[in-house]
Short mmCIF file of C-alpha atoms in Angstrom, two decimals:
data_model
loop_
_atom_site.label_atom_id
_atom_site.label_comp_id
_atom_site.label_asym_id
_atom_site.label_seq_id
_atom_site.Cartn_x
_atom_site.Cartn_y
_atom_site.Cartn_z
CA MET A 23 0.04 0.11 0.05
CA PRO A 24 1.65 3.40 -0.63
CA ALA A 25 1.79 6.23 1.89
CA PRO A 26 -1.16 8.83 1.61
CA ALA A 27 -0.32 12.33 1.41
CA PHE A 28 0.29 13.54 5.60
CA ASP A 29 -0.97 15.99 6.95
CA GLN A 30 1.92 16.45 9.01
CA ILE A 31 5.52 14.84 9.31
CA ASP A 32 7.79 15.13 12.13
CA VAL A 33 11.59 15.01 12.33
CA VAL A 34 12.90 13.19 15.08
CA LEU A 35 16.36 12.64 16.17
CA CYS A 36 16.86 9.30 18.15
CA GLU A 37 18.79 8.84 20.92
CA ASP A 38 22.08 7.60 19.27
CA SER A 39 22.42 11.20 17.49
CA ARG A 40 23.05 9.47 14.25
CA THR A 41 19.52 8.23 13.28
CA ILE A 42 17.13 10.40 11.99
CA ALA A 43 13.25 9.44 12.32
CA LEU A 44 10.39 10.62 10.40
CA CYS A 45 6.53 10.24 11.23
CA GLY A 46 3.92 11.25 8.92
CA TYR A 47 0.45 11.41 10.25
CA VAL A 48 -2.78 11.07 8.57
CA ASP A 49 -6.72 10.94 10.22
CA ASP A 50 -4.51 9.75 13.25
CA VAL A 51 -2.39 6.87 11.79
CA MET A 52 1.22 7.38 11.92
CA TRP A 53 3.70 6.34 9.18
CA MET A 54 7.38 5.87 9.74
CA GLN A 55 10.59 5.97 7.92
CA SER A 56 14.18 6.44 9.03
CA PHE A 57 17.92 7.17 8.05
CA ASP A 58 20.23 5.31 10.40
CA ALA A 59 24.20 5.05 10.29
CA LEU A 60 24.70 8.71 9.68
CA PRO A 61 28.33 9.13 9.27
CA MET A 62 28.41 11.67 12.57
CA PRO A 63 26.28 12.10 15.39
CA ILE A 64 24.01 15.22 14.55
CA ASP A 65 23.03 18.02 17.95
CA GLU A 66 19.27 18.47 17.65
CA ASP A 67 19.98 22.58 16.97
CA ASN A 68 21.20 21.79 13.78
CA ILE A 69 18.69 19.71 11.92
CA ASN A 70 17.36 21.07 8.99
CA HIS A 71 13.47 19.57 9.49
CA ASP A 72 12.31 20.97 5.80
CA GLU A 73 15.40 19.23 4.07
CA TRP A 74 14.58 15.66 5.96
CA ARG A 75 11.35 16.38 5.09
CA ALA A 76 12.41 16.65 1.23
CA ALA A 77 14.77 13.35 1.52
CA ALA A 78 11.99 11.26 2.41
CA ARG A 79 11.57 8.42 0.10
CA PRO A 80 8.37 7.54 -1.33
CA ASP A 81 8.56 3.91 -1.07
CA GLY A 82 10.41 4.11 2.56
CA TRP A 83 6.99 4.63 4.37
CA ARG A 84 6.20 1.72 6.74
CA LEU A 85 2.42 1.81 7.87
CA MET A 86 2.75 1.70 11.99
CA GLY A 87 0.14 -0.68 13.09
#
């Protein structure tokens, strides 16, 4: 099933500071994809949320139960 057009996409830095999770929401249903094993840890203040949203792969979304 392809991912829908999202109402909102949150960009989340995971605890390891080397993984970015994207959480897309539509009608109270969450879809998720992640980018892991970044070459260097990053700081929350240095995340460009728009760039990460633009990096989302159309076929990379997983429906979260």
